Tab-separated table of C-alpha atoms in Angstrom:
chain	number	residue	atom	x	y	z
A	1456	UNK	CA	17.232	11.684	17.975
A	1457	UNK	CA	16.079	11.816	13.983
A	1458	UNK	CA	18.143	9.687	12.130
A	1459	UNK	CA	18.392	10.071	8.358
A	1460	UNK	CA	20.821	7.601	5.954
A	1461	UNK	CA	22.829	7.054	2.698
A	1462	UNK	CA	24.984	5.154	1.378
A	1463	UNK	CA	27.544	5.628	-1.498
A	1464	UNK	CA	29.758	2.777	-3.585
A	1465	UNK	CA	32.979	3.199	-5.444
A	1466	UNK	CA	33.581	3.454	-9.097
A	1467	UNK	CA	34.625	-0.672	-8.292
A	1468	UNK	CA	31.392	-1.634	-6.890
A	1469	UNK	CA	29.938	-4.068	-9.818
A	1470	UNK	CA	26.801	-2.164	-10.523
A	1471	UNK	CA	29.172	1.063	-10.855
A	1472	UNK	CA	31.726	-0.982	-13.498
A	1473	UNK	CA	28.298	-1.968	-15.537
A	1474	UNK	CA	27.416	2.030	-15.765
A	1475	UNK	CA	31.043	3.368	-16.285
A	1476	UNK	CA	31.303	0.631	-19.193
A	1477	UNK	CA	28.511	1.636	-20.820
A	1478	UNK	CA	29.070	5.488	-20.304
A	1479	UNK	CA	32.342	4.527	-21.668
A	1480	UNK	CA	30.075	3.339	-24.754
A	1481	UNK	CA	28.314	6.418	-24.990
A	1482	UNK	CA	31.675	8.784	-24.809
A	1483	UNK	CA	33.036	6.782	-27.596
A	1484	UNK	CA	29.918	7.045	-29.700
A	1485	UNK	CA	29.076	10.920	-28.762
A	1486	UNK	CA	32.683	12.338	-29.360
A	1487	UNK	CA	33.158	11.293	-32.710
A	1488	UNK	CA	28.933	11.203	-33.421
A	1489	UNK	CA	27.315	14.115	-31.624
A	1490	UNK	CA	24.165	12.772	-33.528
A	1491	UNK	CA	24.639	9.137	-32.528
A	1492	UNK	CA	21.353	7.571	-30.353
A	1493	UNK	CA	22.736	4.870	-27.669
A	1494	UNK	CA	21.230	2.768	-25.004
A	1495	UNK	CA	23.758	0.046	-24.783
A	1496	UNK	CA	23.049	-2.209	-20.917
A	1497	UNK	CA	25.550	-3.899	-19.607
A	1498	UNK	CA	25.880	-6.916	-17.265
A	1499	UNK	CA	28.742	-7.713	-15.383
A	1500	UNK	CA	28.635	-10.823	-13.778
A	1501	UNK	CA	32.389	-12.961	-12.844
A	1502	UNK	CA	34.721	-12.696	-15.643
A	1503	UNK	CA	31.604	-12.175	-18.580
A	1504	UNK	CA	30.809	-8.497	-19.851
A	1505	UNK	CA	27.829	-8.872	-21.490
A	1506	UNK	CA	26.303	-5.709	-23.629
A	1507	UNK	CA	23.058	-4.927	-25.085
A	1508	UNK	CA	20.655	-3.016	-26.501
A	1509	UNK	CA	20.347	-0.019	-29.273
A	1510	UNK	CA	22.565	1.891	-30.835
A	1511	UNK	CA	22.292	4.418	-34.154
A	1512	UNK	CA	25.179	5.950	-35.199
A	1513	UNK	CA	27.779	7.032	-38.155
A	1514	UNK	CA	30.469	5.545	-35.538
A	1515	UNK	CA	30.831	1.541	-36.270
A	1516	UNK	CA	32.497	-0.146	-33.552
A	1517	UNK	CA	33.792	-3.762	-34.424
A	1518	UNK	CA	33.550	-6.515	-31.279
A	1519	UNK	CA	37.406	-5.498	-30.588
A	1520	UNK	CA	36.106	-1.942	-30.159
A	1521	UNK	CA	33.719	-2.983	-27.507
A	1522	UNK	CA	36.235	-5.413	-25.662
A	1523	UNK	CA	38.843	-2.497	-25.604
A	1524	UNK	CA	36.558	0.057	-24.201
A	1525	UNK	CA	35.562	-2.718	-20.991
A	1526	UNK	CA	39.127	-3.483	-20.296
A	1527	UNK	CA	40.079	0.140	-20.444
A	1528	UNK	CA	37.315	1.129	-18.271
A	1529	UNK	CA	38.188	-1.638	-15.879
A	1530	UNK	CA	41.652	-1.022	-15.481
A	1531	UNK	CA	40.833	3.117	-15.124
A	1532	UNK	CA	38.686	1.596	-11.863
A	1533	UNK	CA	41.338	-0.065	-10.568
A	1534	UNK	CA	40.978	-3.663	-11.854
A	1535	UNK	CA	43.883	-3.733	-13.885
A	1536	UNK	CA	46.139	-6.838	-12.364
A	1537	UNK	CA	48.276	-4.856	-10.095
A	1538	UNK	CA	46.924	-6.100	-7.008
A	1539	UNK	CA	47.650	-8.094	-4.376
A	1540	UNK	CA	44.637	-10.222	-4.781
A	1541	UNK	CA	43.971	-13.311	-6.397
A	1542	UNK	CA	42.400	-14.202	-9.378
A	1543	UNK	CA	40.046	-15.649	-7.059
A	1544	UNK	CA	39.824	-13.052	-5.174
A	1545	UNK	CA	39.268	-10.383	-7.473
A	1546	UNK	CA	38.376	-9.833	-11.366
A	1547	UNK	CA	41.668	-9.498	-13.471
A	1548	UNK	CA	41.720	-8.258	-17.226
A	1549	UNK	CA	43.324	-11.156	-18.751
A	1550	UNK	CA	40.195	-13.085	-17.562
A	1551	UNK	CA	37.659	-11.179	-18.863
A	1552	UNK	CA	35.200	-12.242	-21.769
A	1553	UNK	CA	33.145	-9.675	-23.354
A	1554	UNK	CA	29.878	-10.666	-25.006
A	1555	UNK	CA	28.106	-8.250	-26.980
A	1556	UNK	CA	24.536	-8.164	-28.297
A	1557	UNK	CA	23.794	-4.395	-29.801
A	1558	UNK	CA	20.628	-3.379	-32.487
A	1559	UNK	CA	19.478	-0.235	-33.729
A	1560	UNK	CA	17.198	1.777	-32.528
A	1561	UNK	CA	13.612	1.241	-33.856
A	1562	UNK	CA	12.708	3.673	-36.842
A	1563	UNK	CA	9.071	3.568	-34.722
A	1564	UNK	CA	11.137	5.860	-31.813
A	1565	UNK	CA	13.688	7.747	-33.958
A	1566	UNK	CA	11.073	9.360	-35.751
A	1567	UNK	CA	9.779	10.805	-33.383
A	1568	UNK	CA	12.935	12.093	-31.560
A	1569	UNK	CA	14.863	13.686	-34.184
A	1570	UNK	CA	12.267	16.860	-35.688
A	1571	UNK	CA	12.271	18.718	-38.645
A	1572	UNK	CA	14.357	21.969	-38.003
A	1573	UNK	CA	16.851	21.121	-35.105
A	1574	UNK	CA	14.146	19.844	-32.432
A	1575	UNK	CA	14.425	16.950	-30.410
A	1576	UNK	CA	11.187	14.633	-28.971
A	1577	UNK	CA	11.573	12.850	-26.168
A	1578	UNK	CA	13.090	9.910	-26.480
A	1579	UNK	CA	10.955	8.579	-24.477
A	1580	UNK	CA	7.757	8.984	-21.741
A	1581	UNK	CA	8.564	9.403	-18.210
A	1582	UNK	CA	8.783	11.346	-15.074
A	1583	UNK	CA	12.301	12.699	-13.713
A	1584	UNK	CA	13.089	14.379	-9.768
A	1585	UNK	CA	15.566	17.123	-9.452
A	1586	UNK	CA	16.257	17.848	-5.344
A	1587	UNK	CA	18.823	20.505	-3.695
A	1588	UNK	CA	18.971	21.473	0.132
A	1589	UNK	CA	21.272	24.106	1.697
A	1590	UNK	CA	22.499	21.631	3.876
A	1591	UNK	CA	25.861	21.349	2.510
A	1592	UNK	CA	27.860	23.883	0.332
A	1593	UNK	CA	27.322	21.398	-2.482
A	1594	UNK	CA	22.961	21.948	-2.417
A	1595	UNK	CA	22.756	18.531	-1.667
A	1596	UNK	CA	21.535	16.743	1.282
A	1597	UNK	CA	24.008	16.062	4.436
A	1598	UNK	CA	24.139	12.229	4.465
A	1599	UNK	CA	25.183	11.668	0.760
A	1600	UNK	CA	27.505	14.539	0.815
A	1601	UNK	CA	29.748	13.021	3.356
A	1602	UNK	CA	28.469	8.895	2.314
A	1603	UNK	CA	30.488	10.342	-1.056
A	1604	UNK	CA	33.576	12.299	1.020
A	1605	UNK	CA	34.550	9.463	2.952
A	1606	UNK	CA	34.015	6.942	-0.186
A	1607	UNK	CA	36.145	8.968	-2.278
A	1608	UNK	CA	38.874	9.380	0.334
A	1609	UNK	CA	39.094	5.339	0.914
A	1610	UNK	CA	38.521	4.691	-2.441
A	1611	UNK	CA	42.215	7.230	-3.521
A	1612	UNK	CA	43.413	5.431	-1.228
A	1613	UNK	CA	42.845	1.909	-2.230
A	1614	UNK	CA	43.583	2.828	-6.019
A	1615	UNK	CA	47.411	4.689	-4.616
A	1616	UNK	CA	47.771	1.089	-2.503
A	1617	UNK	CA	46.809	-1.468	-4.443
A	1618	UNK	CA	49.124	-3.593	-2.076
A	1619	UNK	CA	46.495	-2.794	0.948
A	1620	UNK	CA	42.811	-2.049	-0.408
A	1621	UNK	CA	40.806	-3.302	-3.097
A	1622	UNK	CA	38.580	-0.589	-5.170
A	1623	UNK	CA	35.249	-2.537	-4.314
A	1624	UNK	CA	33.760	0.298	-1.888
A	1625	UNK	CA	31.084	0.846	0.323
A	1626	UNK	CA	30.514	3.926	2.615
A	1627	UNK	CA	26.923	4.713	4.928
A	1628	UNK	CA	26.396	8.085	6.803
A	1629	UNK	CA	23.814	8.657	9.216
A	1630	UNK	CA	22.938	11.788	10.392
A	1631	UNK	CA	21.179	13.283	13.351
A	1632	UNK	CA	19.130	15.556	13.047
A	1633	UNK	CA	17.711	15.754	16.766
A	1634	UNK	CA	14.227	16.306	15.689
A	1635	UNK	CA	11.315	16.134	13.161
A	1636	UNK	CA	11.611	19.622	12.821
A	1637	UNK	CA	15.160	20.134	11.751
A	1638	UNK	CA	14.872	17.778	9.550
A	1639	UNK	CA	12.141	19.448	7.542
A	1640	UNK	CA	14.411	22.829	8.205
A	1641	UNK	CA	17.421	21.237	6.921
A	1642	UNK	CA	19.444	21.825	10.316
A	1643	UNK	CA	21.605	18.361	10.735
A	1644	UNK	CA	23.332	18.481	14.391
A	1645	UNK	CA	26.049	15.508	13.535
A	1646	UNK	CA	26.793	12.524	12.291
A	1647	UNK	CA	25.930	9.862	14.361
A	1648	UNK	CA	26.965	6.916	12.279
A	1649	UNK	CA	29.644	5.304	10.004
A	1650	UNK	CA	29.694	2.722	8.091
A	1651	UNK	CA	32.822	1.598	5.730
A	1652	UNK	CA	33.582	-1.266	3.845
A	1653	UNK	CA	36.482	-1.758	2.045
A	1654	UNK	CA	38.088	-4.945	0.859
A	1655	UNK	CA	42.086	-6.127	2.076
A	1656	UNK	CA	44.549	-8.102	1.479
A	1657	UNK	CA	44.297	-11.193	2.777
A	1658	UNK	CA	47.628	-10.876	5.120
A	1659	UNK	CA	46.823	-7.650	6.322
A	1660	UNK	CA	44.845	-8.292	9.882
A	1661	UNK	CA	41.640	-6.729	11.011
A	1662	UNK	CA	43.076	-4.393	13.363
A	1663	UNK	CA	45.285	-2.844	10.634
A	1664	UNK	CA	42.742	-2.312	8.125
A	1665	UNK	CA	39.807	-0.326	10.659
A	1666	UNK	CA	43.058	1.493	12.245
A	1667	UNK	CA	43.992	2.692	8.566
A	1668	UNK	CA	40.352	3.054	7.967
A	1669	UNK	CA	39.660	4.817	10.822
A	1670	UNK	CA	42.722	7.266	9.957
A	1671	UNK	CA	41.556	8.286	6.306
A	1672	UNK	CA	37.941	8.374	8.044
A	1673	UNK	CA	39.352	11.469	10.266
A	1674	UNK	CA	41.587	12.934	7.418
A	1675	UNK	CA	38.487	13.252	4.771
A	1676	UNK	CA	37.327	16.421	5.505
A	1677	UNK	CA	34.267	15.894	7.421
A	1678	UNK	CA	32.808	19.320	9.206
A	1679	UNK	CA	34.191	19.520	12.649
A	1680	UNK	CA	30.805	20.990	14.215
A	1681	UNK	CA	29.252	17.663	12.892
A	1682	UNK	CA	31.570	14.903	13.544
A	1683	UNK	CA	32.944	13.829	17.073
A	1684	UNK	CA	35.166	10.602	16.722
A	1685	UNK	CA	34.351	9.988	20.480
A	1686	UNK	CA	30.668	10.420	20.191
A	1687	UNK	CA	29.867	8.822	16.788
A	1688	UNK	CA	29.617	5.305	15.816
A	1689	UNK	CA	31.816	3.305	13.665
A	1690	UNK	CA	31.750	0.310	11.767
A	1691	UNK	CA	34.616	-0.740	9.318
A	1692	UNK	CA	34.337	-3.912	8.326
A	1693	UNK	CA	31.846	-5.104	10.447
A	1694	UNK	CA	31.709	-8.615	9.307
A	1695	UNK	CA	35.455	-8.926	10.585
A	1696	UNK	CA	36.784	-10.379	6.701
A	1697	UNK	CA	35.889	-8.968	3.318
A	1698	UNK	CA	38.374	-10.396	1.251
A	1699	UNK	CA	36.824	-11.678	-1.576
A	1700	UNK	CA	35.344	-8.999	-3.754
A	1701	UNK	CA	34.375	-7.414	-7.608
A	1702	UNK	CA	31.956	-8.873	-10.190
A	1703	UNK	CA	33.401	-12.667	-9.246
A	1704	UNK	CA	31.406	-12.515	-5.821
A	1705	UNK	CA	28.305	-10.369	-6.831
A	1706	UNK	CA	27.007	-9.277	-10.366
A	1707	UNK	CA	27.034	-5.630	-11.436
A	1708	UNK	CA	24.287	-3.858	-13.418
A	1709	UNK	CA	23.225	-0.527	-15.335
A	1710	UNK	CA	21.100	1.245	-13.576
A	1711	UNK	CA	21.143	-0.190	-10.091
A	1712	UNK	CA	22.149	2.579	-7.986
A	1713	UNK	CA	19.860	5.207	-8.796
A	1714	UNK	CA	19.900	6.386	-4.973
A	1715	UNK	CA	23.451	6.648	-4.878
A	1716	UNK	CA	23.180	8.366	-8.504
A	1717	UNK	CA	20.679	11.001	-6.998
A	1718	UNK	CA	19.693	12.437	-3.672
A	1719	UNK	CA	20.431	9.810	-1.489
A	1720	UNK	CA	17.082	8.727	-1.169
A	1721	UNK	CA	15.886	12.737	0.311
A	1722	UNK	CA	13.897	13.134	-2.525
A	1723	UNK	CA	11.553	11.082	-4.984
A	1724	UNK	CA	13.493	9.797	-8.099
A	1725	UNK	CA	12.591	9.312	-11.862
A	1726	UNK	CA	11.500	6.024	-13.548
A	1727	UNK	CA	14.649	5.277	-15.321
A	1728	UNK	CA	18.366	5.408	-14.780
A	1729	UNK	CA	20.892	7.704	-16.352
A	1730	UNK	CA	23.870	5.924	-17.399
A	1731	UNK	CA	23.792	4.063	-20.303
A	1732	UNK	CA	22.054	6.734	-22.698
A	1733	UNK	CA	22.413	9.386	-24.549
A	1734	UNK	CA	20.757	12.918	-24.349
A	1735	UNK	CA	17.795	12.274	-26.061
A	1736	UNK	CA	16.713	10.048	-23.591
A	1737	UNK	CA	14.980	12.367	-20.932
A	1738	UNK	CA	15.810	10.061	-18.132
A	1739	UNK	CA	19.088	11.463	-18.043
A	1740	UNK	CA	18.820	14.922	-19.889
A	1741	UNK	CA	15.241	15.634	-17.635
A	1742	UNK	CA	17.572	15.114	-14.385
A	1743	UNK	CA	19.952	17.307	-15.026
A	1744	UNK	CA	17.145	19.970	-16.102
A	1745	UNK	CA	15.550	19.563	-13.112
A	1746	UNK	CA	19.045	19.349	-10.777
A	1747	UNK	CA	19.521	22.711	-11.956
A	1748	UNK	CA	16.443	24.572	-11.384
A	1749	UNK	CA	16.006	23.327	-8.308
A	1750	UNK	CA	19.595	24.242	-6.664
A	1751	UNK	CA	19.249	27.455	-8.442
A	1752	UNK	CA	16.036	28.286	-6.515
A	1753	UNK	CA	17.547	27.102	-3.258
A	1754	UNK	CA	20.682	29.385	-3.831
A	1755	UNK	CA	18.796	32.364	-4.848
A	1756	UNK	CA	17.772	31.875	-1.501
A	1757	UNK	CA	13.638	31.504	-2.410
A	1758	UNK	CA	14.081	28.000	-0.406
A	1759	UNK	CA	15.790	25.699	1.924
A	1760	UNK	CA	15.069	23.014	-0.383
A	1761	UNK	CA	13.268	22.055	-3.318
A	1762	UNK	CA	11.643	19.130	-5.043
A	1763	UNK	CA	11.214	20.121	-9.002
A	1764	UNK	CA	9.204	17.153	-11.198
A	1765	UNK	CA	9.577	17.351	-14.953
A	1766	UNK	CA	7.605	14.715	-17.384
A	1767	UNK	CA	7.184	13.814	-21.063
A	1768	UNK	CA	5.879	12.143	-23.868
A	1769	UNK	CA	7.538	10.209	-26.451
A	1770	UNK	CA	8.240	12.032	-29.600
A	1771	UNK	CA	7.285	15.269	-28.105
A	1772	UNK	CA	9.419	18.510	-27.338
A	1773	UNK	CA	7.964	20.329	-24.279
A	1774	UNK	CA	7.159	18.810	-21.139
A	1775	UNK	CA	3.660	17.642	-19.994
A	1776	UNK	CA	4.308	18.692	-16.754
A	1777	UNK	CA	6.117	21.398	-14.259
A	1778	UNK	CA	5.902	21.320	-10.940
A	1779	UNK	CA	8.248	22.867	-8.092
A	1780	UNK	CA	7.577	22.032	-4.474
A	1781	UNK	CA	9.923	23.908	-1.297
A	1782	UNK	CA	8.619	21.386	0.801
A	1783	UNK	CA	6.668	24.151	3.404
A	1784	UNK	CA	10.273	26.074	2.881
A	1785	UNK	CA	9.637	28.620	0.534
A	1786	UNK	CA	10.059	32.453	1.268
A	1787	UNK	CA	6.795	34.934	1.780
A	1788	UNK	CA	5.527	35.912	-1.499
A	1789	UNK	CA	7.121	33.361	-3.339
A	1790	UNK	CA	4.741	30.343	-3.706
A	1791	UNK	CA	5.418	26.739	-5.050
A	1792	UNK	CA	2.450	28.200	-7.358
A	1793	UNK	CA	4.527	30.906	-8.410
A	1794	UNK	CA	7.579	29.166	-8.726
A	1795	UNK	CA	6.063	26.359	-10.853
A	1796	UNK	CA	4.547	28.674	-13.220
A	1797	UNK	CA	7.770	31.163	-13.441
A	1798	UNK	CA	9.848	27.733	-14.260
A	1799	UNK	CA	7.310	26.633	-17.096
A	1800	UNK	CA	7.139	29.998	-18.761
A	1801	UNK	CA	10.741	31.226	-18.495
A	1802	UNK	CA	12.817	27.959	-19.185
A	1803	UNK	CA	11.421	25.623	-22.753
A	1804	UNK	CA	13.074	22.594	-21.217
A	1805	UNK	CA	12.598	20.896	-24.543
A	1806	UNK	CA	15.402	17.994	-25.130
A	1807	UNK	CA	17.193	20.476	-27.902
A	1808	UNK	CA	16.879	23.460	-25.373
A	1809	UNK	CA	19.172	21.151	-22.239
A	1810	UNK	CA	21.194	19.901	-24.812
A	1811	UNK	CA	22.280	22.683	-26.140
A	1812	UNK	CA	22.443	24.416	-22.529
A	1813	UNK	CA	24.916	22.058	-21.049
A	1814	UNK	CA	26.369	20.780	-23.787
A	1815	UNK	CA	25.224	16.981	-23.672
A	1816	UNK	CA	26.021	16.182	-27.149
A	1817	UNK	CA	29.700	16.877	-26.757
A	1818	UNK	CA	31.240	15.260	-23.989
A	1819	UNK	CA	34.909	15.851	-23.465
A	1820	UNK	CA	38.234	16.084	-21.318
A	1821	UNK	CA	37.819	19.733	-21.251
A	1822	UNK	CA	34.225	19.650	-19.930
A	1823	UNK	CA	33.219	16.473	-18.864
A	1824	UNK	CA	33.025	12.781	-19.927
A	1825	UNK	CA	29.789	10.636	-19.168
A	1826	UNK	CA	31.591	7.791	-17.598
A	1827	UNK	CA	33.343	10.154	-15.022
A	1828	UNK	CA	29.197	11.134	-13.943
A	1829	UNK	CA	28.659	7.650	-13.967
A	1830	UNK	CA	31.544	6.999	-11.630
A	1831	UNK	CA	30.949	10.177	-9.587
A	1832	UNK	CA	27.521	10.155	-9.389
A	1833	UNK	CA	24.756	11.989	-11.783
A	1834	UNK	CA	24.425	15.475	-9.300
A	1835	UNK	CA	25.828	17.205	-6.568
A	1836	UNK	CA	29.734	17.671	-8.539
A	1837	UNK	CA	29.929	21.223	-8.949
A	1838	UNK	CA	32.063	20.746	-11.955
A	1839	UNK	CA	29.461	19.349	-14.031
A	1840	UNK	CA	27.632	21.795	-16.010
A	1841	UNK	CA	24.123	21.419	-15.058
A	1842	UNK	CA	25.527	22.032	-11.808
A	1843	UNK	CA	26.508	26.174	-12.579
A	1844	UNK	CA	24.577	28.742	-10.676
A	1845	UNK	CA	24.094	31.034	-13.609
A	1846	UNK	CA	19.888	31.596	-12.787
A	1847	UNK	CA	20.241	32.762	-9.485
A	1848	UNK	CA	19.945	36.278	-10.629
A	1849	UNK	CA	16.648	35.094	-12.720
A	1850	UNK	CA	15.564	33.605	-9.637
A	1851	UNK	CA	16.079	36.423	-7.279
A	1852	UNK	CA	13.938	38.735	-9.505
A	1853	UNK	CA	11.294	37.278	-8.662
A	1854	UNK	CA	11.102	38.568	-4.947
């Protein structure tokens, strides 16, 4: 055996309300402010909402502002009263007290950022990680593809049954690759284990729960040459009562589940989360730069996966550094060398250039909204737009 493992949480996992909340922030700000600069934190932690941080923008929003947005985005998760937990058990809206502590951004930074004639500096230093694998249909790696399947399955279901489930969701996938050397060639040979918490009502009995488990476990969609019921293992609820769950039994904060976010932990990741900022900031904008050049080489077929590394300085346009590496996978002819260079000369990848490419500064129901990423995850949804294969032909020139 070679074992490889991720794990995925729910859009009601704590740390997951704290970045939905404050994507919900920057929607607010960026649909009615394409302009406006946000980093807003948040900390969720029992029945307080706390926000901070910076903020720049023609949109004013008044403390009611703020306290609508949380209890909106909570009751869009599924806290919203109708369940069959407790107020002890679980957080409720009518409990809820938001706290909010928001500046402006320093004049020192915006200066920098927004240029004479358009451009946009980084907002600030930093090193980003964009990954993709032909290991599933989605370029992403096997383990956090189907960590994510079986979390969103439970979680639909706990959201349709608030009677049975609470939204508070945890799913782990571990995958077996049978040796070192399909692991490096990206050939998984099943799933070996599965791991799913979910919380229940307190009447409903331990049996019940990993039987109905077990049942949306086999209806998710998992591939049938990778996952044997009879020959894989299976925890649900291993601790025999979870119960007790949300922000009231453990705190919730931005940019705590950057693995979950990303790759799953198959690749390195950048310094500095995503959710939480807007476009300027490079630690989300850089990620989705280098996402897409990186499953773009993979589909054009020039590797079985690929590791791309963007960087930058604060107040400055282009990046200080390119690199692309297949990871020994690469076709003949078609070098991490090459590919490196190609990537730097062919694509600016200034902050103006990804804006403008997938549309970060307008965020929308018709394209997408920041605080569906956030609940979804920052890569791997191919309805995103830095998730569209539209280099591939670029790509393919090249051999």
């Amino acid at each position: 055996m070679y074992l490889f493992t991720s794990e995925v949480v729910s859009p009601g996992h704590p740390d997951k309300c704290a970045d939905i909340i404050a994507d919900s922030i920057v929607d607010t700000i960026l649909t009615q402010d394409p302009n406006g600069r946000v980093a807003s934190e948040v900390f969720v932690a029992g029945k307080n909402i706390i926000i901070g941080g910076e903020i720049n923008s023609k949109v004013k929003l008044a403390f009611h502002d703020y306290e609508h947005i949380v209890k909106e985005a909570l009751a869009h998760i599924g806290y919203d009263g109708k369940s069959n937990f407790t107020k002890e058990q679980c957080l409720h809206p009518d409990d809820i007290e938001v706290k909010v502590c928001i500046n402006q951004q320093s004049s020192d930074i915006n200066q920098g950022v927004d240029q004479s004639g358009g451009e946009i500096g980084a907002g600030d230093q930093g090193i980003m990680f964009g990954f993709a694998s032909c290991e599933a249909k989605e370029f992403m790696p096997a383990a956090i593809t189907y960590a994510r399947m079986l979390c969103d399955k439970v979680y639909k279901f706990a959201k349709a049954n608030p009677d049975k489930l609470g939204v508070d969701i945890k799913t782990q996938v571990t995958i077996d690759y049978g040796t070192k050397d399909n692991f490096e060639s990206c050939r998984p040979q099943r799933i070996h284990t599965i791991v799913v918490s979910a919380p229940c009502v307190e009447t409903m009995k331990i049996e019940e729960l990993r039987a109905l488990v077990q049942n949306l476990i086999d209806e998710a969609g998992l591939p049938k040459e990778l996952y044997d019921k009879q020959n894989t293992l299976i925890y649900i609820n291993p601790t025999g009562r979870y119960v007790n769950h949300s922000s009231l039994h453990d705190s919730g904060l931005t940019g705590r589940k950057l693995i979950v976010d990303s790759f799953g932990g198959y690749a390195p990741i950048g310094g500095g989360a995503q959710s939480s900022k807007d476009y300027t900031k490079v630690d989300r904008s850089g990620l989705y730069a280098a996402r897409w050049i990186a499953k773009n080489i993979v589909a054009a077929g020039l590797a079985k996966k690929c590791i791309v590394q963007l960087s930058y300085a604060i107040g400055v346009a282009k990046p200080t550094s390119v690199s692309v590496d297949t990871m020994g996978t690469h076709v003949a002819g078609v070098d991490d060398d090459k590919l490196s260079k190609f990537v730097s000369e062919t694509f600016p990848l200034t902050p103006r250039w990804i804006t403008d490419k997938f549309g970060l500064d307008k965020p929308g129901k018709d394209t997408f909204l920041y605080a569906k990423v956030a609940a979804k995850g920052q890569v791997g949804n191919a309805k995103y737009p830095w998730e569209k294969l539209d280099a591939v032909g670029i790509f393919k020139a090249l051999v």
